[in-house]
């Protein structure tokens, strides 16, 4: 499964961005999808995940109430709406997919990341 993440960019603190993750030719309904991020000299960390059907979500404490993950199985796309961005949200964001829903980074399929930079 090839995943393609997009939507990153350079924004100011307090702004919003929406990231997208698509899997061309694949039925996203078969997979749970998660977003992870990795800042310079830091380990990759979990951000948010959504179940195969899209009805269940979980978030890291650091983004709860600001980030929202959603899944459109008809469009084979998962979104990460990021609001009230902070400089500490600066990182490369990755989407990942797996048959199992979890918050750990052992997802089977990974896309290339998209850079999000938040200036103060």
PDB file of N, CA, C and O in Angstrom, residues 10-87:
ATOM      1  N   UNK A  10       4.359  26.247   5.730  1.00  0.00           N
ATOM      2  CA  UNK A  10       4.867  27.172   6.740  1.00  0.00           C
ATOM      3  C   UNK A  10       3.729  28.105   7.144  1.00  0.00           C
ATOM      4  O   UNK A  10       3.153  28.792   6.288  1.00  0.00           O
ATOM      5  N   UNK A  11       3.385  28.091   8.434  1.00  0.00           N
ATOM      6  CA  UNK A  11       2.312  28.932   8.940  1.00  0.00           C
ATOM      7  C   UNK A  11       2.768  29.620  10.214  1.00  0.00           C
ATOM      8  O   UNK A  11       3.818  29.290  10.773  1.00  0.00           O
ATOM      9  N   UNK A  12       1.956  30.536  10.677  1.00  0.00           N
ATOM     10  CA  UNK A  12       2.239  31.222  11.925  1.00  0.00           C
ATOM     11  C   UNK A  12       1.477  30.569  13.066  1.00  0.00           C
ATOM     12  O   UNK A  12       0.462  29.894  12.852  1.00  0.00           O
ATOM     13  N   UNK A  13       1.967  30.781  14.258  1.00  0.00           N
ATOM     14  CA  UNK A  13       1.284  30.247  15.435  1.00  0.00           C
ATOM     15  C   UNK A  13      -0.165  30.734  15.454  1.00  0.00           C
ATOM     16  O   UNK A  13      -0.443  31.909  15.194  1.00  0.00           O
ATOM     17  N   UNK A  14      -1.072  29.799  15.751  1.00  0.00           N
ATOM     18  CA  UNK A  14      -2.488  30.120  15.773  1.00  0.00           C
ATOM     19  C   UNK A  14      -3.219  29.800  14.486  1.00  0.00           C
ATOM     20  O   UNK A  14      -4.459  29.759  14.473  1.00  0.00           O
ATOM     21  N   UNK A  15      -2.465  29.579  13.430  1.00  0.00           N
ATOM     22  CA  UNK A  15      -3.079  29.252  12.138  1.00  0.00           C
ATOM     23  C   UNK A  15      -3.539  27.801  12.093  1.00  0.00           C
ATOM     24  O   UNK A  15      -3.296  27.019  13.028  1.00  0.00           O
ATOM     25  N   UNK A  16      -4.168  27.452  10.980  1.00  0.00           N
ATOM     26  CA  UNK A  16      -4.656  26.092  10.766  1.00  0.00           C
ATOM     27  C   UNK A  16      -4.078  25.519   9.473  1.00  0.00           C
ATOM     28  O   UNK A  16      -3.733  26.265   8.548  1.00  0.00           O
ATOM     29  N   UNK A  17      -3.995  24.207   9.446  1.00  0.00           N
ATOM     30  CA  UNK A  17      -3.610  23.482   8.248  1.00  0.00           C
ATOM     31  C   UNK A  17      -4.421  22.198   8.200  1.00  0.00           C
ATOM     32  O   UNK A  17      -4.803  21.666   9.248  1.00  0.00           O
ATOM     33  N   UNK A  18      -4.630  21.707   7.006  1.00  0.00           N
ATOM     34  CA  UNK A  18      -5.269  20.404   6.870  1.00  0.00           C
ATOM     35  C   UNK A  18      -4.365  19.498   6.044  1.00  0.00           C
ATOM     36  O   UNK A  18      -4.060  19.807   4.888  1.00  0.00           O
ATOM     37  N   UNK A  19      -3.950  18.411   6.643  1.00  0.00           N
ATOM     38  CA  UNK A  19      -3.153  17.422   5.947  1.00  0.00           C
ATOM     39  C   UNK A  19      -4.063  16.360   5.343  1.00  0.00           C
ATOM     40  O   UNK A  19      -5.123  16.050   5.897  1.00  0.00           O
ATOM     41  N   UNK A  20      -3.632  15.810   4.221  1.00  0.00           N
ATOM     42  CA  UNK A  20      -4.380  14.740   3.568  1.00  0.00           C
ATOM     43  C   UNK A  20      -3.477  13.541   3.359  1.00  0.00           C
ATOM     44  O   UNK A  20      -2.279  13.686   3.118  1.00  0.00           O
ATOM     45  N   UNK A  21      -4.069  12.379   3.428  1.00  0.00           N
ATOM     46  CA  UNK A  21      -3.349  11.122   3.177  1.00  0.00           C
ATOM     47  C   UNK A  21      -4.225  10.299   2.240  1.00  0.00           C
ATOM     48  O   UNK A  21      -5.380  10.024   2.565  1.00  0.00           O
ATOM     49  N   UNK A  22      -3.676   9.951   1.103  1.00  0.00           N
ATOM     50  CA  UNK A  22      -4.428   9.158   0.141  1.00  0.00           C
ATOM     51  C   UNK A  22      -3.681   7.864  -0.155  1.00  0.00           C
ATOM     52  O   UNK A  22      -2.460   7.780  -0.027  1.00  0.00           O
ATOM     53  N   UNK A  23      -4.431   6.873  -0.579  1.00  0.00           N
ATOM     54  CA  UNK A  23      -3.868   5.580  -0.964  1.00  0.00           C
ATOM     55  C   UNK A  23      -4.438   5.225  -2.330  1.00  0.00           C
ATOM     56  O   UNK A  23      -5.462   4.558  -2.427  1.00  0.00           O
ATOM     57  N   UNK A  24      -3.803   5.690  -3.374  1.00  0.00           N
ATOM     58  CA  UNK A  24      -4.342   5.465  -4.713  1.00  0.00           C
ATOM     59  C   UNK A  24      -4.554   3.991  -5.023  1.00  0.00           C
ATOM     60  O   UNK A  24      -3.677   3.165  -4.831  1.00  0.00           O
ATOM     61  N   UNK A  25      -5.752   3.675  -5.462  1.00  0.00           N
ATOM     62  CA  UNK A  25      -6.036   2.310  -5.864  1.00  0.00           C
ATOM     63  C   UNK A  25      -6.309   1.354  -4.726  1.00  0.00           C
ATOM     64  O   UNK A  25      -6.489   0.152  -4.960  1.00  0.00           O
ATOM     65  N   UNK A  26      -6.350   1.872  -3.511  1.00  0.00           N
ATOM     66  CA  UNK A  26      -6.581   1.002  -2.347  1.00  0.00           C
ATOM     67  C   UNK A  26      -7.843   1.432  -1.622  1.00  0.00           C
ATOM     68  O   UNK A  26      -8.156   2.609  -1.571  1.00  0.00           O
ATOM     69  N   UNK A  27      -8.536   0.460  -1.059  1.00  0.00           N
ATOM     70  CA  UNK A  27      -9.738   0.756  -0.291  1.00  0.00           C
ATOM     71  C   UNK A  27      -9.336   1.065   1.143  1.00  0.00           C
ATOM     72  O   UNK A  27      -8.987   0.167   1.908  1.00  0.00           O
ATOM     73  N   UNK A  28      -9.392   2.319   1.495  1.00  0.00           N
ATOM     74  CA  UNK A  28      -9.023   2.728   2.848  1.00  0.00           C
ATOM     75  C   UNK A  28      -9.941   2.134   3.904  1.00  0.00           C
ATOM     76  O   UNK A  28      -9.601   2.116   5.075  1.00  0.00           O
ATOM     77  N   UNK A  29     -11.089   1.677   3.490  1.00  0.00           N
ATOM     78  CA  UNK A  29     -12.033   1.112   4.450  1.00  0.00           C
ATOM     79  C   UNK A  29     -11.481  -0.147   5.108  1.00  0.00           C
ATOM     80  O   UNK A  29     -11.987  -0.584   6.135  1.00  0.00           O
ATOM     81  N   UNK A  30     -10.447  -0.727   4.526  1.00  0.00           N
ATOM     82  CA  UNK A  30      -9.860  -1.948   5.090  1.00  0.00           C
ATOM     83  C   UNK A  30      -8.799  -1.666   6.136  1.00  0.00           C
ATOM     84  O   UNK A  30      -8.292  -2.590   6.773  1.00  0.00           O
ATOM     85  N   UNK A  31      -8.453  -0.392   6.304  1.00  0.00           N
ATOM     86  CA  UNK A  31      -7.313  -0.056   7.150  1.00  0.00           C
ATOM     87  C   UNK A  31      -7.652   0.991   8.197  1.00  0.00           C
ATOM     88  O   UNK A  31      -8.414   1.923   7.939  1.00  0.00           O
ATOM     89  N   UNK A  32      -7.042   0.818   9.350  1.00  0.00           N
ATOM     90  CA  UNK A  32      -6.972   1.913  10.301  1.00  0.00           C
ATOM     91  C   UNK A  32      -5.826   2.812   9.840  1.00  0.00           C
ATOM     92  O   UNK A  32      -4.835   2.337   9.277  1.00  0.00           O
ATOM     93  N   UNK A  33      -5.970   4.108  10.048  1.00  0.00           N
ATOM     94  CA  UNK A  33      -4.969   5.059   9.590  1.00  0.00           C
ATOM     95  C   UNK A  33      -4.578   5.970  10.740  1.00  0.00           C
ATOM     96  O   UNK A  33      -5.424   6.392  11.527  1.00  0.00           O
ATOM     97  N   UNK A  34      -3.294   6.263  10.801  1.00  0.00           N
ATOM     98  CA  UNK A  34      -2.789   7.121  11.872  1.00  0.00           C
ATOM     99  C   UNK A  34      -1.850   8.173  11.298  1.00  0.00           C
ATOM    100  O   UNK A  34      -1.298   8.023  10.208  1.00  0.00           O
ATOM    101  N   UNK A  35      -1.697   9.227  12.067  1.00  0.00           N
ATOM    102  CA  UNK A  35      -0.702  10.252  11.790  1.00  0.00           C
ATOM    103  C   UNK A  35       0.338  10.217  12.899  1.00  0.00           C
ATOM    104  O   UNK A  35      -0.017  10.135  14.080  1.00  0.00           O
ATOM    105  N   UNK A  36       1.575  10.311  12.488  1.00  0.00           N
ATOM    106  CA  UNK A  36       2.695  10.434  13.404  1.00  0.00           C
ATOM    107  C   UNK A  36       3.495  11.663  12.993  1.00  0.00           C
ATOM    108  O   UNK A  36       3.330  12.172  11.897  1.00  0.00           O
ATOM    109  N   UNK A  37       4.360  12.107  13.870  1.00  0.00           N
ATOM    110  CA  UNK A  37       5.226  13.232  13.513  1.00  0.00           C
ATOM    111  C   UNK A  37       6.592  13.040  14.131  1.00  0.00           C
ATOM    112  O   UNK A  37       6.740  12.366  15.151  1.00  0.00           O
ATOM    113  N   UNK A  38       7.566  13.659  13.481  1.00  0.00           N
ATOM    114  CA  UNK A  38       8.927  13.594  13.980  1.00  0.00           C
ATOM    115  C   UNK A  38       9.587  14.941  13.818  1.00  0.00           C
ATOM    116  O   UNK A  38       9.742  15.444  12.701  1.00  0.00           O
ATOM    117  N   UNK A  39       9.967  15.516  14.942  1.00  0.00           N
ATOM    118  CA  UNK A  39      10.680  16.786  14.950  1.00  0.00           C
ATOM    119  C   UNK A  39      12.180  16.500  14.941  1.00  0.00           C
ATOM    120  O   UNK A  39      12.610  15.394  15.294  1.00  0.00           O
ATOM    121  N   UNK A  40      12.974  17.486  14.547  1.00  0.00           N
ATOM    122  CA  UNK A  40      14.423  17.290  14.531  1.00  0.00           C
ATOM    123  C   UNK A  40      14.958  16.816  15.878  1.00  0.00           C
ATOM    124  O   UNK A  40      14.521  17.320  16.921  1.00  0.00           O
ATOM    125  N   UNK A  41      15.821  15.875  15.844  1.00  0.00           N
ATOM    126  CA  UNK A  41      16.488  15.254  16.993  1.00  0.00           C
ATOM    127  C   UNK A  41      15.507  14.674  18.010  1.00  0.00           C
ATOM    128  O   UNK A  41      15.863  14.439  19.174  1.00  0.00           O
ATOM    129  N   UNK A  42      14.299  14.393  17.582  1.00  0.00           N
ATOM    130  CA  UNK A  42      13.326  13.742  18.453  1.00  0.00           C
ATOM    131  C   UNK A  42      12.837  12.452  17.811  1.00  0.00           C
ATOM    132  O   UNK A  42      12.920  12.276  16.597  1.00  0.00           O
ATOM    133  N   UNK A  43      12.313  11.572  18.638  1.00  0.00           N
ATOM    134  CA  UNK A  43      11.761  10.335  18.114  1.00  0.00           C
ATOM    135  C   UNK A  43      10.389  10.594  17.498  1.00  0.00           C
ATOM    136  O   UNK A  43       9.695  11.551  17.860  1.00  0.00           O
ATOM    137  N   UNK A  44      10.024   9.729  16.594  1.00  0.00           N
ATOM    138  CA  UNK A  44       8.701   9.834  15.990  1.00  0.00           C
ATOM    139  C   UNK A  44       7.641   9.586  17.062  1.00  0.00           C
ATOM    140  O   UNK A  44       7.781   8.675  17.881  1.00  0.00           O
ATOM    141  N   UNK A  45       6.593  10.378  17.048  1.00  0.00           N
ATOM    142  CA  UNK A  45       5.555  10.247  18.051  1.00  0.00           C
ATOM    143  C   UNK A  45       4.176  10.168  17.414  1.00  0.00           C
ATOM    144  O   UNK A  45       3.923  10.724  16.351  1.00  0.00           O
ATOM    145  N   UNK A  46       3.300   9.493  18.121  1.00  0.00           N
ATOM    146  CA  UNK A  46       1.920   9.341  17.680  1.00  0.00           C
ATOM    147  C   UNK A  46       1.182  10.669  17.795  1.00  0.00           C
ATOM    148  O   UNK A  46       1.363  11.409  18.774  1.00  0.00           O
ATOM    149  N   UNK A  47       0.320  10.936  16.811  1.00  0.00           N
ATOM    150  CA  UNK A  47      -0.502  12.147  16.833  1.00  0.00           C
ATOM    151  C   UNK A  47      -1.986  11.801  16.939  1.00  0.00           C
ATOM    152  O   UNK A  47      -2.682  12.255  17.846  1.00  0.00           O
ATOM    153  N   UNK A  48      -2.486  11.000  15.995  1.00  0.00           N
ATOM    154  CA  UNK A  48      -3.911  10.677  15.970  1.00  0.00           C
ATOM    155  C   UNK A  48      -4.123   9.434  15.125  1.00  0.00           C
ATOM    156  O   UNK A  48      -3.311   9.122  14.251  1.00  0.00           O
ATOM    157  N   UNK A  49      -5.232   8.748  15.387  1.00  0.00           N
ATOM    158  CA  UNK A  49      -5.569   7.560  14.605  1.00  0.00           C
ATOM    159  C   UNK A  49      -7.069   7.455  14.461  1.00  0.00           C
ATOM    160  O   UNK A  49      -7.829   7.934  15.312  1.00  0.00           O
ATOM    161  N   UNK A  50      -7.487   6.792  13.390  1.00  0.00           N
ATOM    162  CA  UNK A  50      -8.903   6.587  13.121  1.00  0.00           C
ATOM    163  C   UNK A  50      -9.106   5.132  12.720  1.00  0.00           C
ATOM    164  O   UNK A  50      -8.275   4.526  12.058  1.00  0.00           O
ATOM    165  N   UNK A  51     -10.236   4.586  13.140  1.00  0.00           N
ATOM    166  CA  UNK A  51     -10.534   3.187  12.859  1.00  0.00           C
ATOM    167  C   UNK A  51     -10.891   2.966  11.394  1.00  0.00           C
ATOM    168  O   UNK A  51     -11.101   3.913  10.631  1.00  0.00           O
ATOM    169  N   UNK A  52     -10.992   1.717  11.016  1.00  0.00           N
ATOM    170  CA  UNK A  52     -11.277   1.390   9.619  1.00  0.00           C
ATOM    171  C   UNK A  52     -12.573   2.030   9.141  1.00  0.00           C
ATOM    172  O   UNK A  52     -12.647   2.587   8.047  1.00  0.00           O
ATOM    173  N   UNK A  53     -13.597   1.986   9.975  1.00  0.00           N
ATOM    174  CA  UNK A  53     -14.877   2.548   9.581  1.00  0.00           C
ATOM    175  C   UNK A  53     -14.946   4.058   9.706  1.00  0.00           C
ATOM    176  O   UNK A  53     -15.858   4.685   9.166  1.00  0.00           O
ATOM    177  N   UNK A  54     -13.982   4.606  10.455  1.00  0.00           N
ATOM    178  CA  UNK A  54     -13.961   6.055  10.637  1.00  0.00           C
ATOM    179  C   UNK A  54     -14.715   6.540  11.859  1.00  0.00           C
ATOM    180  O   UNK A  54     -14.697   7.727  12.168  1.00  0.00           O
ATOM    181  N   UNK A  55     -15.343   5.604  12.575  1.00  0.00           N
ATOM    182  CA  UNK A  55     -16.157   6.032  13.705  1.00  0.00           C
ATOM    183  C   UNK A  55     -15.410   6.191  15.006  1.00  0.00           C
ATOM    184  O   UNK A  55     -15.930   6.781  15.958  1.00  0.00           O
ATOM    185  N   UNK A  56     -14.206   5.673  15.076  1.00  0.00           N
ATOM    186  CA  UNK A  56     -13.424   5.751  16.300  1.00  0.00           C
ATOM    187  C   UNK A  56     -12.138   6.505  16.082  1.00  0.00           C
ATOM    188  O   UNK A  56     -11.452   6.322  15.069  1.00  0.00           O
ATOM    189  N   UNK A  57     -11.796   7.377  17.026  1.00  0.00           N
ATOM    190  CA  UNK A  57     -10.569   8.164  16.924  1.00  0.00           C
ATOM    191  C   UNK A  57      -9.869   8.211  18.274  1.00  0.00           C
ATOM    192  O   UNK A  57     -10.494   8.040  19.329  1.00  0.00           O
ATOM    193  N   UNK A  58      -8.586   8.459  18.221  1.00  0.00           N
ATOM    194  CA  UNK A  58      -7.801   8.650  19.437  1.00  0.00           C
ATOM    195  C   UNK A  58      -6.720   9.676  19.121  1.00  0.00           C
ATOM    196  O   UNK A  58      -6.239   9.756  17.985  1.00  0.00           O
ATOM    197  N   UNK A  59      -6.372  10.467  20.147  1.00  0.00           N
ATOM    198  CA  UNK A  59      -5.419  11.554  19.951  1.00  0.00           C
ATOM    199  C   UNK A  59      -4.347  11.546  21.037  1.00  0.00           C
ATOM    200  O   UNK A  59      -4.596  11.134  22.170  1.00  0.00           O
ATOM    201  N   UNK A  60      -3.194  12.057  20.683  1.00  0.00           N
ATOM    202  CA  UNK A  60      -2.176  12.317  21.691  1.00  0.00           C
ATOM    203  C   UNK A  60      -2.655  13.472  22.560  1.00  0.00           C
ATOM    204  O   UNK A  60      -3.378  14.358  22.094  1.00  0.00           O
ATOM    205  N   UNK A  61      -2.253  13.459  23.813  1.00  0.00           N
ATOM    206  CA  UNK A  61      -2.677  14.508  24.738  1.00  0.00           C
ATOM    207  C   UNK A  61      -2.279  15.892  24.229  1.00  0.00           C
ATOM    208  O   UNK A  61      -3.011  16.872  24.421  1.00  0.00           O
ATOM    209  N   UNK A  62      -1.137  15.967  23.576  1.00  0.00           N
ATOM    210  CA  UNK A  62      -0.604  17.261  23.150  1.00  0.00           C
ATOM    211  C   UNK A  62      -1.430  17.921  22.056  1.00  0.00           C
ATOM    212  O   UNK A  62      -1.292  19.127  21.814  1.00  0.00           O
ATOM    213  N   UNK A  63      -2.280  17.164  21.376  1.00  0.00           N
ATOM    214  CA  UNK A  63      -3.053  17.731  20.273  1.00  0.00           C
ATOM    215  C   UNK A  63      -4.560  17.643  20.516  1.00  0.00           C
ATOM    216  O   UNK A  63      -5.340  18.169  19.694  1.00  0.00           O
ATOM    217  N   UNK A  64      -4.968  17.007  21.577  1.00  0.00           N
ATOM    218  CA  UNK A  64      -6.396  16.849  21.857  1.00  0.00           C
ATOM    219  C   UNK A  64      -7.077  18.215  21.949  1.00  0.00           C
ATOM    220  O   UNK A  64      -6.597  19.122  22.631  1.00  0.00           O
ATOM    221  N   UNK A  65      -8.176  18.333  21.224  1.00  0.00           N
ATOM    222  CA  UNK A  65      -8.920  19.586  21.218  1.00  0.00           C
ATOM    223  C   UNK A  65      -8.462  20.558  20.153  1.00  0.00           C
ATOM    224  O   UNK A  65      -9.142  21.559  19.885  1.00  0.00           O
ATOM    225  N   UNK A  66      -7.317  20.291  19.542  1.00  0.00           N
ATOM    226  CA  UNK A  66      -6.805  21.173  18.472  1.00  0.00           C
ATOM    227  C   UNK A  66      -6.753  20.453  17.118  1.00  0.00           C
ATOM    228  O   UNK A  66      -6.973  21.088  16.082  1.00  0.00           O
ATOM    229  N   UNK A  67      -6.446  19.171  17.141  1.00  0.00           N
ATOM    230  CA  UNK A  67      -6.338  18.396  15.913  1.00  0.00           C
ATOM    231  C   UNK A  67      -7.534  17.456  15.810  1.00  0.00           C
ATOM    232  O   UNK A  67      -8.005  16.921  16.825  1.00  0.00           O
ATOM    233  N   UNK A  68      -7.963  17.222  14.565  1.00  0.00           N
ATOM    234  CA  UNK A  68      -9.095  16.344  14.342  1.00  0.00           C
ATOM    235  C   UNK A  68      -8.809  15.463  13.123  1.00  0.00           C
ATOM    236  O   UNK A  68      -8.531  15.989  12.047  1.00  0.00           O
ATOM    237  N   UNK A  69      -8.934  14.167  13.324  1.00  0.00           N
ATOM    238  CA  UNK A  69      -8.695  13.227  12.241  1.00  0.00           C
ATOM    239  C   UNK A  69     -10.040  12.740  11.706  1.00  0.00           C
ATOM    240  O   UNK A  69     -10.976  12.524  12.476  1.00  0.00           O
ATOM    241  N   UNK A  70     -10.133  12.605  10.403  1.00  0.00           N
ATOM    242  CA  UNK A  70     -11.369  12.117   9.802  1.00  0.00           C
ATOM    243  C   UNK A  70     -11.024  11.258   8.596  1.00  0.00           C
ATOM    244  O   UNK A  70      -9.942  11.371   8.029  1.00  0.00           O
ATOM    245  N   UNK A  71     -11.963  10.439   8.219  1.00  0.00           N
ATOM    246  CA  UNK A  71     -11.723   9.437   7.160  1.00  0.00           C
ATOM    247  C   UNK A  71     -12.882   9.461   6.197  1.00  0.00           C
ATOM    248  O   UNK A  71     -14.033   9.345   6.612  1.00  0.00           O
ATOM    249  N   UNK A  72     -12.580   9.625   4.931  1.00  0.00           N
ATOM    250  CA  UNK A  72     -13.585   9.560   3.884  1.00  0.00           C
ATOM    251  C   UNK A  72     -13.261   8.339   3.034  1.00  0.00           C
ATOM    252  O   UNK A  72     -12.434   8.413   2.125  1.00  0.00           O
ATOM    253  N   UNK A  73     -13.908   7.232   3.361  1.00  0.00           N
ATOM    254  CA  UNK A  73     -13.588   5.995   2.646  1.00  0.00           C
ATOM    255  C   UNK A  73     -13.983   6.059   1.169  1.00  0.00           C
ATOM    256  O   UNK A  73     -13.372   5.401   0.331  1.00  0.00           O
ATOM    257  N   UNK A  74     -14.974   6.852   0.865  1.00  0.00           N
ATOM    258  CA  UNK A  74     -15.404   6.977  -0.537  1.00  0.00           C
ATOM    259  C   UNK A  74     -14.320   7.638  -1.377  1.00  0.00           C
ATOM    260  O   UNK A  74     -14.194   7.359  -2.572  1.00  0.00           O
ATOM    261  N   UNK A  75     -13.545   8.509  -0.752  1.00  0.00           N
ATOM    262  CA  UNK A  75     -12.471   9.206  -1.460  1.00  0.00           C
ATOM    263  C   UNK A  75     -11.105   8.610  -1.152  1.00  0.00           C
ATOM    264  O   UNK A  75     -10.083   9.136  -1.612  1.00  0.00           O
ATOM    265  N   UNK A  76     -11.087   7.529  -0.354  1.00  0.00           N
ATOM    266  CA  UNK A  76      -9.811   6.926   0.032  1.00  0.00           C
ATOM    267  C   UNK A  76      -8.855   7.949   0.613  1.00  0.00           C
ATOM    268  O   UNK A  76      -7.649   7.951   0.304  1.00  0.00           O
ATOM    269  N   UNK A  77      -9.377   8.804   1.450  1.00  0.00           N
ATOM    270  CA  UNK A  77      -8.582   9.901   1.988  1.00  0.00           C
ATOM    271  C   UNK A  77      -8.808  10.020   3.492  1.00  0.00           C
ATOM    272  O   UNK A  77      -9.929   9.877   3.971  1.00  0.00           O
ATOM    273  N   UNK A  78      -7.721  10.271   4.198  1.00  0.00           N
ATOM    274  CA  UNK A  78      -7.784  10.589   5.618  1.00  0.00           C
ATOM    275  C   UNK A  78      -7.243  12.003   5.798  1.00  0.00           C
ATOM    276  O   UNK A  78      -6.235  12.366   5.190  1.00  0.00           O
ATOM    277  N   UNK A  79      -7.911  12.774   6.622  1.00  0.00           N
ATOM    278  CA  UNK A  79      -7.531  14.166   6.852  1.00  0.00           C
ATOM    279  C   UNK A  79      -7.070  14.352   8.294  1.00  0.00           C
ATOM    280  O   UNK A  79      -7.552  13.681   9.203  1.00  0.00           O
ATOM    281  N   UNK A  80      -6.173  15.281   8.467  1.00  0.00           N
ATOM    282  CA  UNK A  80      -5.812  15.738   9.801  1.00  0.00           C
ATOM    283  C   UNK A  80      -5.973  17.252   9.816  1.00  0.00           C
ATOM    284  O   UNK A  80      -5.154  17.979   9.240  1.00  0.00           O
ATOM    285  N   UNK A  81      -7.038  17.703  10.426  1.00  0.00           N
ATOM    286  CA  UNK A  81      -7.279  19.134  10.574  1.00  0.00           C
ATOM    287  C   UNK A  81      -6.532  19.620  11.797  1.00  0.00           C
ATOM    288  O   UNK A  81      -6.775  19.137  12.905  1.00  0.00           O
ATOM    289  N   UNK A  82      -5.634  20.551  11.592  1.00  0.00           N
ATOM    290  CA  UNK A  82      -4.797  21.047  12.679  1.00  0.00           C
ATOM    291  C   UNK A  82      -5.123  22.517  12.922  1.00  0.00           C
ATOM    292  O   UNK A  82      -4.900  23.356  12.032  1.00  0.00           O
ATOM    293  N   UNK A  83      -5.654  22.815  14.077  1.00  0.00           N
ATOM    294  CA  UNK A  83      -6.028  24.176  14.444  1.00  0.00           C
ATOM    295  C   UNK A  83      -5.143  24.683  15.583  1.00  0.00           C
ATOM    296  O   UNK A  83      -4.513  23.900  16.288  1.00  0.00           O
ATOM    297  N   UNK A  84      -5.139  25.972  15.735  1.00  0.00           N
ATOM    298  CA  UNK A  84      -4.370  26.612  16.821  1.00  0.00           C
ATOM    299  C   UNK A  84      -2.950  26.063  16.884  1.00  0.00           C
ATOM    300  O   UNK A  84      -2.464  25.648  17.947  1.00  0.00           O
ATOM    301  N   UNK A  85      -2.303  26.058  15.764  1.00  0.00           N
ATOM    302  CA  UNK A  85      -0.965  25.469  15.687  1.00  0.00           C
ATOM    303  C   UNK A  85       0.027  26.226  16.556  1.00  0.00           C
ATOM    304  O   UNK A  85      -0.061  27.455  16.715  1.00  0.00           O
ATOM    305  N   UNK A  86       0.952  25.465  17.104  1.00  0.00           N
ATOM    306  CA  UNK A  86       1.987  26.007  17.976  1.00  0.00           C
ATOM    307  C   UNK A  86       3.365  25.700  17.380  1.00  0.00           C
ATOM    308  O   UNK A  86       3.507  24.734  16.615  1.00  0.00           O
ATOM    309  N   UNK A  87       4.361  26.481  17.742  1.00  0.00           N
ATOM    310  CA  UNK A  87       5.719  26.184  17.236  1.00  0.00           C
ATOM    311  C   UNK A  87       6.156  24.757  17.548  1.00  0.00           C
ATOM    312  O   UNK A  87       6.866  24.142  16.738  1.00  0.00           O
TER     313      UNK A  87
END
